[in-house]
XYZ file of C-alpha atoms in Angstrom:
328
model
C 96.437 -40.932 111.447
C 95.105 -39.275 114.568
C 95.854 -35.647 115.408
C 97.508 -34.056 118.393
C 97.548 -30.450 119.561
C 100.767 -28.564 120.127
C 100.295 -25.724 122.561
C 97.162 -23.733 123.300
C 97.233 -21.451 120.274
C 95.430 -23.785 117.860
C 98.227 -25.751 116.186
C 97.091 -29.296 115.368
C 99.314 -31.829 113.610
C 99.393 -35.528 112.795
C 100.193 -37.552 115.932
C 103.488 -38.518 114.295
C 105.554 -36.266 112.062
C 108.350 -36.869 109.576
C 111.885 -35.649 110.207
C 113.408 -34.799 106.821
C 117.008 -34.015 107.844
C 118.519 -37.343 106.796
C 117.199 -36.901 103.273
C 119.935 -34.334 102.698
C 122.903 -35.156 104.943
C 124.311 -36.588 108.168
C 123.121 -40.190 107.715
C 125.100 -41.403 104.732
C 124.157 -41.386 101.057
C 121.006 -39.693 99.822
C 118.523 -40.339 97.021
C 116.316 -37.411 96.075
C 113.837 -39.563 94.161
C 113.264 -41.896 97.090
C 113.113 -38.950 99.493
C 110.405 -37.250 97.440
C 108.523 -40.559 97.224
C 108.810 -40.921 100.997
C 107.248 -37.501 101.567
C 104.499 -38.401 99.080
C 103.800 -41.604 100.966
C 103.804 -39.792 104.306
C 101.087 -37.444 103.097
C 99.084 -40.400 101.746
C 99.260 -42.017 105.187
C 98.077 -38.867 106.934
C 101.447 -37.681 108.200
C 101.131 -33.957 107.515
C 103.780 -32.600 109.918
C 107.093 -32.165 108.073
C 110.224 -31.029 109.908
C 113.193 -29.328 108.236
C 115.720 -26.547 108.943
C 117.961 -24.158 107.055
C 120.989 -25.865 108.635
C 120.234 -29.223 107.021
C 122.326 -29.459 103.901
C 122.857 -26.622 104.646
C 119.857 -25.146 102.816
C 119.278 -28.104 100.483
C 116.782 -29.864 102.752
C 114.404 -26.908 102.695
C 114.676 -26.883 98.909
C 113.869 -30.600 98.791
C 110.833 -30.200 101.056
C 109.689 -27.190 99.051
C 109.859 -29.283 95.890
C 107.915 -32.105 97.551
C 105.019 -29.930 98.703
C 104.709 -27.727 95.627
C 101.084 -27.502 94.586
C 99.766 -28.915 97.879
C 100.987 -26.483 100.505
C 97.574 -26.545 102.178
C 97.990 -30.279 102.919
C 101.101 -29.767 105.044
C 102.000 -28.403 108.468
C 105.484 -27.134 107.756
C 108.084 -26.711 110.493
C 111.499 -25.166 109.962
C 114.247 -23.672 112.097
C 116.821 -20.898 112.142
C 119.815 -20.136 114.301
C 122.542 -22.623 113.349
C 124.828 -20.979 110.814
C 126.918 -23.515 108.906
C 130.235 -23.019 107.151
C 131.886 -25.318 104.634
C 133.321 -27.406 107.478
C 130.657 -29.807 108.837
C 132.196 -29.537 112.298
C 131.938 -25.745 112.337
C 128.720 -23.974 113.199
C 127.723 -20.727 114.842
C 124.608 -19.946 116.844
C 122.883 -16.718 115.858
C 119.727 -15.278 117.396
C 119.912 -11.555 116.714
C 116.626 -9.946 115.618
C 118.074 -8.914 112.258
C 119.197 -12.472 111.587
C 115.821 -13.926 112.573
C 114.182 -11.934 109.807
C 116.953 -12.601 107.289
C 116.827 -16.348 107.943
C 113.036 -16.494 107.712
C 112.931 -14.652 104.402
C 115.541 -17.021 102.971
C 113.693 -20.105 104.226
C 110.401 -18.921 102.747
C 112.084 -18.558 99.384
C 113.703 -22.011 99.502
C 110.480 -23.645 100.666
C 108.455 -21.898 97.978
C 105.829 -20.628 100.394
C 104.605 -17.396 101.952
C 104.411 -18.776 105.492
C 105.957 -21.314 107.856
C 103.500 -22.998 110.193
C 105.919 -23.615 113.067
C 109.201 -21.713 113.214
C 111.758 -22.768 115.805
C 114.896 -21.193 117.141
C 117.218 -24.155 116.496
C 119.532 -23.419 119.429
C 119.467 -20.679 122.038
C 122.003 -17.914 121.457
C 123.614 -17.174 124.825
C 124.868 -13.831 123.458
C 121.378 -12.492 122.687
C 118.582 -12.095 125.267
C 115.858 -14.591 124.426
C 113.366 -11.725 124.720
C 114.988 -10.036 121.709
C 114.991 -13.190 119.604
C 111.389 -14.086 120.417
C 110.344 -10.485 119.899
C 111.614 -10.744 116.321
C 109.800 -14.057 115.883
C 106.612 -12.465 117.206
C 106.925 -9.742 114.571
C 107.006 -12.457 111.887
C 103.802 -13.909 113.330
C 102.154 -10.496 113.210
C 103.152 -10.165 109.546
C 101.732 -13.604 108.699
C 105.074 -15.086 107.669
C 105.001 -17.465 110.631
C 101.905 -18.973 112.266
C 103.337 -20.381 115.494
C 106.719 -20.208 117.187
C 108.846 -22.833 118.880
C 112.164 -23.407 120.591
C 114.584 -26.306 120.284
C 116.786 -27.642 123.087
C 115.972 -24.715 125.385
C 116.195 -24.988 129.172
C 113.349 -24.279 131.640
C 114.335 -20.699 132.497
C 114.706 -19.760 128.836
C 111.358 -21.365 127.988
C 109.621 -19.308 130.672
C 111.237 -16.049 129.555
C 110.407 -16.728 125.918
C 106.802 -17.672 126.652
C 106.333 -14.414 128.564
C 107.142 -12.442 125.392
C 105.000 -14.469 122.962
C 103.200 -17.798 123.395
C 105.484 -20.702 122.500
C 103.510 -23.512 120.865
C 106.156 -26.247 120.846
C 109.491 -27.188 122.283
C 111.538 -29.630 120.221
C 114.137 -31.710 122.035
C 115.626 -35.176 121.832
C 113.485 -37.766 123.609
C 113.484 -41.545 123.393
C 113.924 -44.671 125.457
C 117.625 -43.861 125.704
C 117.340 -40.048 126.022
C 114.923 -39.438 128.881
C 116.476 -36.251 130.280
C 113.412 -34.082 129.441
C 111.424 -35.939 132.085
C 113.331 -34.158 134.871
C 112.554 -30.484 134.242
C 111.664 -29.849 130.592
C 108.396 -31.787 130.342
C 107.043 -30.469 133.671
C 107.836 -26.903 132.554
C 106.198 -27.104 129.132
C 103.152 -28.854 130.587
C 102.742 -26.155 133.196
C 102.853 -23.510 130.462
C 100.689 -25.405 127.964
C 103.470 -25.884 125.410
C 103.538 -28.969 123.180
C 106.580 -31.225 122.991
C 108.085 -32.465 119.715
C 110.414 -35.434 120.207
C 113.255 -35.631 117.716
C 115.434 -38.731 117.354
C 112.739 -40.892 118.992
C 114.542 -43.933 117.532
C 117.889 -43.019 119.065
C 119.292 -41.950 115.686
C 118.365 -45.356 114.348
C 120.069 -47.386 117.071
C 116.747 -48.418 118.636
C 115.598 -50.004 115.370
C 118.073 -52.841 115.897
C 119.379 -52.410 112.353
C 122.820 -51.153 113.411
C 124.927 -54.019 114.717
C 128.482 -52.707 114.302
C 129.933 -49.232 113.674
C 130.905 -50.528 110.225
C 127.198 -50.641 109.347
C 127.427 -46.840 109.092
C 128.748 -45.241 105.917
C 132.066 -43.404 106.096
C 130.346 -39.999 105.913
C 127.686 -40.837 108.504
C 127.632 -38.312 111.358
C 126.873 -41.069 113.873
C 130.437 -42.377 113.599
C 131.408 -39.277 115.615
C 128.602 -39.621 118.162
C 129.749 -40.875 121.591
C 126.935 -43.425 121.810
C 128.091 -45.081 118.608
C 131.729 -45.449 119.633
C 133.848 -48.054 121.421
C 132.581 -49.453 124.724
C 129.548 -47.184 124.547
C 128.476 -48.882 121.327
C 128.804 -52.330 122.865
C 126.881 -51.368 126.005
C 124.118 -49.703 123.989
C 123.895 -52.693 121.681
C 123.176 -54.872 124.727
C 120.408 -52.456 125.717
C 118.882 -52.652 122.253
C 119.005 -56.443 122.329
C 116.671 -56.385 125.347
C 114.257 -54.120 123.499
C 114.447 -56.392 120.441
C 113.576 -59.391 122.585
C 110.493 -57.668 123.999
C 109.451 -56.480 120.538
C 109.819 -59.980 119.141
C 107.533 -61.336 121.858
C 104.887 -58.801 120.817
C 105.370 -59.415 117.067
C 106.657 -55.867 116.604
C 109.775 -54.294 115.187
C 112.060 -52.775 117.865
C 111.611 -49.318 116.366
C 107.838 -49.653 116.558
C 108.059 -50.492 120.243
C 110.338 -47.500 120.832
C 107.969 -45.150 118.986
C 104.894 -46.502 120.757
C 106.658 -45.807 124.045
C 107.291 -42.153 123.125
C 103.684 -41.714 122.000
C 102.451 -43.241 125.261
C 104.112 -40.502 127.291
C 101.309 -38.019 126.643
C 98.896 -36.599 124.096
C 100.993 -33.419 124.074
C 104.019 -35.270 122.645
C 104.555 -35.676 118.898
C 107.533 -37.762 117.731
C 109.157 -36.935 114.398
C 111.127 -40.037 113.411
C 113.343 -39.343 110.439
C 113.648 -41.625 107.479
C 114.524 -41.337 103.797
C 112.899 -44.599 102.700
C 109.236 -45.504 102.237
C 109.482 -48.932 103.812
C 110.784 -47.541 107.091
C 108.218 -44.747 106.999
C 105.411 -47.301 106.727
C 106.907 -49.295 109.599
C 107.082 -46.164 111.752
C 103.553 -45.022 110.950
C 102.164 -48.405 111.996
C 103.496 -47.701 115.499
C 100.893 -44.955 115.932
C 98.226 -47.643 116.323
C 100.086 -49.628 118.996
C 98.741 -49.346 122.532
C 101.090 -50.384 125.313
C 99.631 -51.758 128.528
C 100.729 -50.582 131.993
C 102.644 -53.861 132.249
C 104.404 -53.151 128.940
C 105.435 -49.726 130.165
C 106.731 -51.146 133.435
C 108.772 -53.682 131.504
C 110.277 -50.978 129.287
C 111.105 -48.870 132.337
C 112.981 -51.846 133.719
C 114.757 -52.564 130.424
C 115.696 -48.964 129.662
C 115.623 -46.901 132.864
C 116.545 -43.248 132.743
C 120.279 -42.858 132.206
C 120.781 -46.365 130.858
C 122.360 -45.274 127.558
C 126.155 -45.182 127.572
C 127.749 -41.955 126.371
C 126.465 -38.426 125.870
C 124.031 -37.799 123.038
C 126.337 -35.306 121.297
C 130.107 -34.763 121.258
C 131.234 -32.610 124.190
C 131.547 -29.408 122.171
C 127.960 -29.691 120.951
C 126.524 -30.557 124.377
C 127.358 -27.024 125.453
C 124.560 -25.653 123.258
C 121.671 -27.757 124.579
C 119.282 -26.972 127.430
C 120.410 -23.341 127.688
């Protein structure tokens, strides 16, 4: 696995990471044994960049990752996040970015992860009630104390990114980016590139839709979050399925899996972009990792632009209430 640099502060990670969220919730049933085996296999394949958050579970995903890396912390670049406070109701969440909470959340994450430092610590969502300068100032204090090595933001807008970066260098911005979520190309990517900030692409497989494995909403388990996602509902589902069929056809012609083609496209967008496809099964991990060696020609990229132009996905990427907390 090749390496890519995130930001100008020295952070270097595997060119593809592993999103661990689905190992604990949101995407149907879970299997801790298979999840631990998947993380083991990722490290064997050179994928050293693991992504988690205190909100996943909540809390249980950090515990799972901590268990997986015990005894080999030095082999892993560990990313976690704070700022989404969860209650017992999955639909309820609060955004918190106060300096006191930044420290409280970090201390709790360190304990769950079983480590004395987090390599990349993100603010999960921007808190509109707290100046970003205050939040990042607290994160900078954690860096000074050695509890955090590098800081990041998730789903922040251009103005917020600039203000944050002026307080302390931001090494990475994490936002959704894929063949069917190309919004960052308008303002986000130009901003982070101007400032020398790396870009971490989450949901590079369109929450699994771009793999071609989901053919009807009934393919999703009853407790799967995607059943409540606009892109997986009604007419949107049918329109997006037609889009995926085109990608499947192109992948078939190249003897690839659709998900591999989608990942290769994300990786082709720049050496400063690191996708973190999530999976909880070894066989899909191995399929994803193989995409890192695929090189798409200019003609391939033109064809994909024609098949999946910006704005081609039907439906918003989150329910309306959640869209209000992105790109702030």
